[in-house]
Amino acid sequence: ESLKSPSPLPWLDGVALRDLVLHETHAACVDARGDVYQWGNVSTQDNIATKPIRTLRGKNIKQLTINGDKLVALSQTGDIFVLSATNVQPVSSSRSFKFWDAGDVGGAAELKPRHALARGEKFVSVSIGEHHLLALTSAGRTFAHPLSHKANSHGQLGIRHLDFPTSGVSHTIDLVPDTVKDPYALSGPRGRAPSPRQVVPNVVEPKDLKGCNVLFEIPALNGIRISQIATGSRTSFARTSDGRVLGWGANEFGQIGLGESVSLSAITVPTEVVLWRDTGRGTRTTCTGIQAGGDLSMFTVERKDGSSIDIVDVLVCGNGQWGGLGNSMFSNAQSNPVRAKGVSGLLEYSEHTQNMQPIRPHMVSISPIGHVLVTLETLAGSTGVYGGRDLVVWGANYDYQLGTGKRGNTANAVTLHRPDGSRYLLQKVEATVKDLEGKVWKNKAEIEQTAVAGNKTSVVYWRIVL
């Protein structure tokens, strides 16, 4: 069954969450106390759980990220846990954590860095792809973890050699990208070299990674202070503290954004993404945000040309065959980032500054299959009353995931409206917040409505501003 327009979730009525993530058949959230709940196709008997099942308790979780079979949770203190996204078991009390095995039910793993972090340093952000994980520390260091033997198929891990101890013995595993193992993998018979390819020794097998609970620092980023990380299905991105972007991994749809002159299907080392190709001299372009999902990548950039008015653009690249580029075109390969129409270059008059100010994206969410939700940050009016944030959507819509009430992909940004014709304005308020057991967590907590794009689904929920 598909829901054609936004519908309320009874069990979330009056509830605010720290985080919520969606996939096609399963989902998870963090309640006000930092406990993790999961639902969907998640029970041990493969039944559908229509209400949340608490699967992690007492760890003060603040962020979740999910893929087809794993759920990664980050705590306020910087601890990272990996849980099964489908084979789960209710938890009634705190438990010790051992490495998660896909054959075990209800287990979890705590990931640790290969070498201890510096004093006071902790993990502050995590992002998960189809088979790999990135983690960022408070000192700007970037780490990676292989979630399966396919973690580095296109070089998205950023590391080729893994050295980790198991039962007191150190093991070194080579994770060779597919394009390195066989440079002619995507070529026809005429393009393949006549001599048989050499087999690279020590190619990782699935069993070799079982038991690896180690986070590895990415050598190429050592000494570069990173402010943000993002992952697509098979790509990785890092935004530096001075507003530059580095990308690596799969690039067959141009999703890294390196331009038409780069035709490689995989980028195996972090490479700078140039975001100022189409700007004039004297214009300074700085990236202020990166988002990725599936084979789409998005960069929020701020352009300064010396005038008093800044221009904020949203640039998109990758697979736009369902309209995910937002540029009025359906293209399955876009290697040069293009402006998403309807959310780029927007201005509004500010009573406070007495001039025009840019409208910036407040939050962006991209699904693994190509639909996009953008929440726009508008200024307060002359009375200082907050009006709300517009929700703009585009991309894949075969399952009504855009919430417009109509089926059909769109390559143009559409402002979401209610059935009565009024705009959906996402609010932020102060309220008394309860956990999912109905107990009061905090009075006068700041909460805001947040839009999340999942696999063929979308949701707007009340998020606690921590």
XYZ file of C-alpha atoms in Angstrom:
466
model
C 0.000 0.000 0.000
C 1.213 3.479 -0.838
C 0.249 6.656 1.013
C -0.465 9.302 -1.637
C -0.167 12.295 0.693
C 1.315 12.953 4.151
C -0.570 11.010 6.845
C -0.103 11.121 10.643
C 1.624 8.364 12.600
C -0.484 7.744 15.726
C 2.338 6.324 17.848
C 4.472 9.436 17.183
C 1.686 11.883 18.050
C 3.056 14.356 20.590
C 6.514 12.716 20.548
C 9.820 14.408 19.706
C 12.887 12.382 18.693
C 16.616 12.901 18.541
C 16.846 11.218 15.140
C 14.860 9.077 12.695
C 16.030 7.055 9.658
C 14.091 5.128 7.003
C 14.798 2.331 4.573
C 12.471 0.454 2.232
C 11.250 -2.210 4.675
C 12.614 -1.057 8.036
C 13.247 2.076 10.075
C 14.644 3.252 13.398
C 14.571 6.237 15.727
C 16.162 7.621 18.875
C 13.821 8.874 21.585
C 14.410 11.792 23.923
C 16.453 9.698 26.384
C 18.789 8.362 23.706
C 17.329 4.843 23.404
C 17.098 3.211 19.957
C 13.825 1.779 18.642
C 13.351 -0.197 15.416
C 10.297 -1.280 13.420
C 9.221 -2.686 10.064
C 10.494 -6.023 8.791
C 12.742 -6.435 11.828
C 11.488 -9.249 14.047
C 13.196 -12.606 14.506
C 10.292 -14.363 12.764
C 10.352 -11.911 9.817
C 7.016 -10.474 10.871
C 6.149 -6.833 10.466
C 6.599 -4.695 13.581
C 4.130 -1.837 13.186
C 5.271 -0.152 16.412
C 8.803 0.557 17.657
C 10.776 -2.165 19.459
C 13.481 -0.884 21.803
C 16.760 -2.517 20.777
C 19.425 -0.356 22.467
C 19.133 1.211 25.887
C 21.216 3.380 28.171
C 23.820 4.483 25.596
C 22.654 8.108 25.138
C 22.503 7.863 21.340
C 22.231 11.108 19.334
C 22.543 10.068 15.653
C 21.533 7.115 13.454
C 22.440 6.110 9.904
C 21.032 3.075 8.094
C 21.398 0.893 5.006
C 19.824 -2.358 3.817
C 21.032 -4.558 6.659
C 22.883 -2.462 9.240
C 22.036 0.345 11.641
C 24.850 2.525 13.011
C 24.331 4.552 16.193
C 26.525 7.361 17.574
C 26.339 8.336 21.247
C 26.763 11.763 22.823
C 30.092 10.596 24.253
C 31.374 9.555 20.810
C 30.844 5.789 20.974
C 29.822 4.036 17.721
C 27.626 0.920 17.681
C 26.626 -1.309 14.769
C 23.335 -3.231 14.994
C 21.413 -5.436 12.618
C 18.730 -3.456 10.805
C 16.537 -6.506 10.229
C 17.296 -9.248 12.780
C 16.604 -7.573 16.112
C 15.489 -8.494 19.594
C 13.819 -6.338 22.254
C 16.162 -5.240 25.017
C 14.895 -4.837 28.569
C 18.122 -3.690 30.202
C 21.614 -2.480 29.432
C 23.892 -5.139 27.992
C 27.528 -5.645 27.156
C 28.430 -5.358 23.487
C 30.357 -7.903 21.475
C 31.054 -7.813 17.786
C 27.898 -8.171 15.727
C 27.606 -11.309 13.600
C 25.023 -11.407 10.808
C 23.940 -14.839 11.998
C 23.241 -13.714 15.559
C 19.988 -12.098 16.616
C 20.001 -9.015 18.781
C 23.772 -8.592 18.871
C 25.683 -5.339 18.461
C 29.225 -4.177 17.896
C 31.099 -1.243 19.353
C 33.547 0.104 16.803
C 36.907 1.344 18.064
C 39.660 3.280 16.266
C 42.789 1.280 15.366
C 44.794 3.609 17.594
C 43.479 5.587 20.561
C 42.186 9.093 19.911
C 43.887 12.129 21.406
C 42.875 13.335 24.840
C 39.462 15.018 24.645
C 38.890 13.891 21.033
C 35.718 11.957 20.211
C 33.593 10.938 17.229
C 30.954 13.543 16.384
C 29.417 12.316 13.113
C 28.859 9.074 11.182
C 27.598 8.341 7.669
C 26.901 4.965 6.088
C 26.935 3.832 2.463
C 25.816 0.565 0.970
C 28.845 -1.299 2.315
C 31.109 1.263 4.016
C 31.100 3.669 6.952
C 32.744 7.054 7.509
C 33.248 8.636 10.933
C 34.459 12.135 11.844
C 36.129 13.210 15.078
C 35.969 16.516 16.936
C 39.563 17.172 15.807
C 38.580 16.922 12.137
C 40.084 13.476 11.525
C 38.273 11.083 9.161
C 37.974 7.336 9.722
C 36.492 4.503 7.648
C 35.167 1.023 8.374
C 34.366 -1.878 5.992
C 30.854 -3.155 6.643
C 31.326 -5.998 4.149
C 33.813 -7.419 1.653
C 32.355 -4.996 -0.958
C 33.297 -1.956 1.109
C 36.013 -0.830 -1.308
C 34.602 -2.022 -4.641
C 35.056 1.467 -6.146
C 37.671 2.833 -3.761
C 35.004 4.468 -1.549
C 36.726 3.320 1.632
C 39.807 5.410 0.910
C 41.995 2.635 2.342
C 43.364 -0.357 0.492
C 45.182 -2.210 3.257
C 43.545 -3.021 6.593
C 45.590 -4.124 9.581
C 43.538 -5.266 12.567
C 44.082 -7.645 15.479
C 41.932 -10.744 16.031
C 42.502 -12.960 19.073
C 45.812 -11.271 19.688
C 47.044 -11.794 16.123
C 47.342 -8.935 13.646
C 45.882 -9.554 10.183
C 46.509 -7.522 7.038
C 43.816 -7.626 4.372
C 43.956 -6.122 0.904
C 40.736 -4.445 -0.208
C 41.549 -3.878 -3.855
C 39.001 -1.798 -5.834
C 37.376 -3.649 -8.710
C 38.792 -1.216 -11.258
C 42.302 -1.955 -10.021
C 41.788 -5.707 -10.030
C 40.400 -5.584 -13.569
C 40.795 -2.267 -15.443
C 38.819 -3.715 -18.371
C 35.825 -4.856 -16.317
C 33.497 -2.379 -18.043
C 35.034 -2.735 -21.497
C 33.713 -4.768 -24.421
C 35.685 -7.596 -26.050
C 37.437 -5.140 -28.387
C 38.634 -2.987 -25.525
C 40.004 -5.754 -23.353
C 43.713 -6.499 -23.483
C 44.508 -9.778 -25.268
C 46.564 -11.147 -22.413
C 44.679 -12.628 -19.445
C 44.507 -10.373 -16.431
C 46.667 -11.126 -13.458
C 44.919 -12.234 -10.312
C 45.739 -9.927 -7.420
C 46.766 -12.005 -4.395
C 45.138 -11.725 -0.984
C 41.821 -10.431 -2.323
C 39.540 -10.145 0.667
C 36.888 -12.789 1.269
C 33.737 -12.214 3.350
C 34.990 -14.451 6.140
C 38.177 -12.414 6.437
C 36.290 -9.356 7.643
C 34.180 -11.180 10.195
C 35.222 -9.924 13.586
C 36.690 -6.639 12.324
C 35.410 -3.952 14.664
C 38.107 -1.409 13.852
C 37.879 2.131 12.477
C 40.843 3.078 10.274
C 42.015 6.650 9.715
C 42.102 7.521 6.006
C 45.794 8.144 5.216
C 45.171 10.587 2.349
C 43.258 12.902 4.715
C 45.834 12.833 7.475
C 46.638 16.428 8.425
C 43.572 17.866 6.636
C 40.959 19.215 9.041
C 37.543 17.996 7.917
C 34.287 19.690 8.998
C 31.698 17.372 7.395
C 31.458 13.897 5.876
C 28.817 12.354 3.595
C 28.333 9.035 1.813
C 26.328 7.925 -1.191
C 25.784 4.261 -1.940
C 29.366 3.793 -3.159
C 30.877 7.258 -2.827
C 32.452 9.311 -0.063
C 32.844 13.052 0.494
C 34.653 15.269 2.964
C 34.300 19.049 3.361
C 37.367 20.812 4.690
C 37.345 23.562 7.298
C 38.015 26.178 4.574
C 35.040 25.120 2.418
C 36.647 22.808 -0.140
C 35.278 19.378 -1.077
C 37.088 16.078 -1.593
C 35.357 13.085 -3.181
C 36.220 9.463 -3.939
C 34.510 6.206 -4.889
C 32.070 5.306 -7.694
C 31.853 7.844 -10.514
C 30.136 6.084 -13.430
C 27.246 8.598 -13.289
C 29.523 11.560 -12.563
C 28.317 11.572 -8.962
C 31.617 12.828 -7.581
C 31.298 15.974 -9.706
C 34.761 16.099 -11.270
C 33.536 17.353 -14.652
C 33.341 16.002 -18.166
C 37.105 15.733 -18.569
C 37.207 12.924 -15.991
C 35.694 9.727 -17.399
C 36.925 7.275 -14.759
C 34.221 5.042 -13.311
C 35.957 5.001 -9.929
C 38.143 7.507 -8.076
C 40.315 5.575 -5.639
C 41.920 8.523 -3.803
C 40.286 11.660 -2.324
C 40.185 14.231 -5.144
C 39.130 17.872 -4.967
C 35.757 18.728 -6.497
C 36.009 22.118 -8.227
C 32.799 24.066 -7.573
C 33.707 27.402 -9.143
C 34.052 26.480 -12.841
C 31.197 28.731 -13.987
C 31.942 31.751 -11.806
C 33.678 34.926 -12.859
C 36.943 36.354 -11.650
C 36.870 37.893 -8.223
C 34.085 35.593 -7.028
C 34.906 33.455 -4.031
C 33.011 30.155 -3.819
C 32.823 28.274 -0.521
C 31.029 25.015 0.127
C 28.898 25.171 3.264
C 27.237 21.748 3.054
C 27.450 18.384 1.299
C 24.781 15.681 1.036
C 24.714 12.413 -0.874
C 22.280 9.579 -1.423
C 22.364 6.660 -3.834
C 24.132 7.966 -6.948
C 23.267 11.648 -6.366
C 25.472 14.272 -4.745
C 24.597 17.806 -3.656
C 26.722 20.766 -2.628
C 25.465 23.982 -1.021
C 27.814 26.793 -2.025
C 28.043 30.440 -1.051
C 29.389 32.900 -3.604
C 30.880 36.287 -2.671
C 31.801 38.796 -5.378
C 32.548 41.837 -3.234
C 28.983 43.173 -3.186
C 26.827 43.315 -0.074
C 24.591 40.473 -1.321
C 25.755 36.854 -1.166
C 24.412 34.232 -3.543
C 23.664 30.724 -2.275
C 23.390 27.955 -4.866
C 22.575 24.266 -4.620
C 24.669 22.235 -7.088
C 23.766 18.651 -7.975
C 25.509 15.910 -9.965
C 25.159 12.184 -10.622
C 22.294 10.000 -11.806
C 19.309 12.224 -12.539
C 17.215 9.857 -14.642
C 14.320 10.289 -12.188
C 14.697 14.068 -12.019
C 16.997 14.187 -8.992
C 19.189 16.909 -10.507
C 16.374 19.429 -10.109
C 17.390 21.271 -13.300
C 14.315 20.476 -15.441
C 16.173 17.647 -17.186
C 16.171 13.861 -16.840
C 19.786 12.813 -17.312
C 21.347 9.578 -16.082
C 24.872 11.013 -15.992
C 25.806 14.535 -14.920
C 29.476 14.953 -14.042
C 29.559 18.757 -13.868
C 27.503 19.985 -10.865
C 24.474 21.974 -12.082
C 22.240 24.441 -10.250
C 19.032 22.992 -8.841
C 16.349 25.385 -10.033
C 13.894 26.650 -7.467
C 16.324 26.498 -4.536
C 19.369 28.337 -5.952
C 19.956 32.092 -5.942
C 16.874 32.830 -3.825
C 16.662 36.209 -2.060
C 14.274 37.885 0.366
C 14.102 41.290 1.985
C 15.303 41.560 5.573
C 13.755 44.203 7.807
C 16.706 43.838 10.168
C 19.445 44.600 7.614
C 17.239 46.722 5.317
C 18.445 44.862 2.228
C 18.114 41.588 0.342
C 19.455 38.426 1.970
C 19.936 34.918 0.519
C 17.566 32.085 1.396
C 19.699 29.145 2.481
C 18.829 25.453 2.704
C 18.322 24.596 6.358
C 18.400 20.842 5.816
C 18.721 18.509 2.807
C 17.824 14.820 2.633
C 18.478 12.591 -0.403
C 17.062 9.080 -0.704
C 19.033 6.085 -2.028
C 16.775 5.951 -5.100
C 16.763 9.600 -6.108
C 14.161 11.833 -4.464
C 15.192 15.002 -2.665
C 13.693 16.979 0.245
C 15.020 20.489 0.927
C 13.933 22.642 3.854
C 14.515 26.349 3.174
C 15.572 28.715 5.944
C 13.540 31.906 5.601
C 14.057 35.055 7.656
C 11.677 36.315 10.341
C 9.297 39.080 9.286
C 9.358 42.656 10.486
C 7.354 41.675 13.574
C 9.919 39.027 14.530
C 7.288 36.268 14.346
C 8.652 33.019 12.953
C 6.548 31.869 9.997
C 8.063 28.478 9.272
C 10.282 26.791 6.702
C 9.128 25.849 3.209
C 9.561 22.196 2.190
C 10.662 21.789 -1.430
C 10.714 18.370 -3.142
C 11.701 16.816 -6.479
C 12.955 13.593 -8.075
C 11.639 10.032 -8.027
C 7.935 9.801 -7.194
C 6.669 6.445 -8.439
C 5.609 5.486 -4.898
C 4.152 8.932 -4.026
C 7.202 9.613 -1.825
C 7.213 13.336 -2.662
C 3.911 13.808 -0.824
C 2.265 15.792 -3.629
C -0.666 13.370 -3.889
C 0.268 12.567 -7.483
C 2.453 9.848 -8.955
C 5.133 10.834 -11.429
C 8.776 11.831 -11.302
C 9.573 15.530 -11.495
C 12.799 17.298 -12.409
C 11.567 20.645 -11.062
C 11.500 21.792 -7.446
C 7.940 21.733 -6.078
C 6.890 23.501 -2.886
C 4.800 21.053 -0.877
C 1.210 22.162 -0.261
C -1.586 20.932 1.966
C -4.843 19.611 0.472
C -6.444 23.030 1.125
C -3.784 24.742 -1.012
C -1.751 26.294 1.812
C 1.982 25.651 2.023
C 3.429 23.133 4.446
C 5.534 25.298 6.768
C 7.809 23.320 9.071
C 7.793 24.821 12.542
C 10.138 25.137 15.493
C 8.798 25.597 19.017
C 9.518 25.001 22.686
C 7.568 22.158 24.246
C 7.498 19.556 26.987
C 9.126 16.454 25.519
C 8.382 12.857 26.540
C 10.232 9.651 25.699
C 8.566 6.740 23.911
C 7.470 5.321 27.284
C 5.458 8.471 27.950
C 7.748 9.826 30.687
C 8.646 13.518 30.694
C 12.248 14.071 29.610
C 12.473 17.864 29.581
C 10.279 20.947 29.820
C 10.730 23.793 27.348
C 12.894 21.764 25.002
C 13.575 23.276 21.580
C 12.157 21.086 18.800
C 11.764 21.552 15.041
C 9.964 19.711 12.272
C 12.460 17.816 10.121
C 11.972 16.145 6.729
C 13.744 12.847 5.976
C 13.898 10.989 2.648
C 14.091 7.206 2.902
C 14.051 4.441 0.325
C 10.694 5.050 -1.476
C 9.400 6.868 1.629
C 9.466 10.283 3.306
C 8.603 11.504 6.787
C 8.371 14.771 8.714
C 8.907 14.426 12.463
C 9.620 16.626 15.476
C 13.400 16.616 16.102
C 14.975 17.656 19.376
C 17.618 20.351 18.887
C 20.475 19.077 21.039
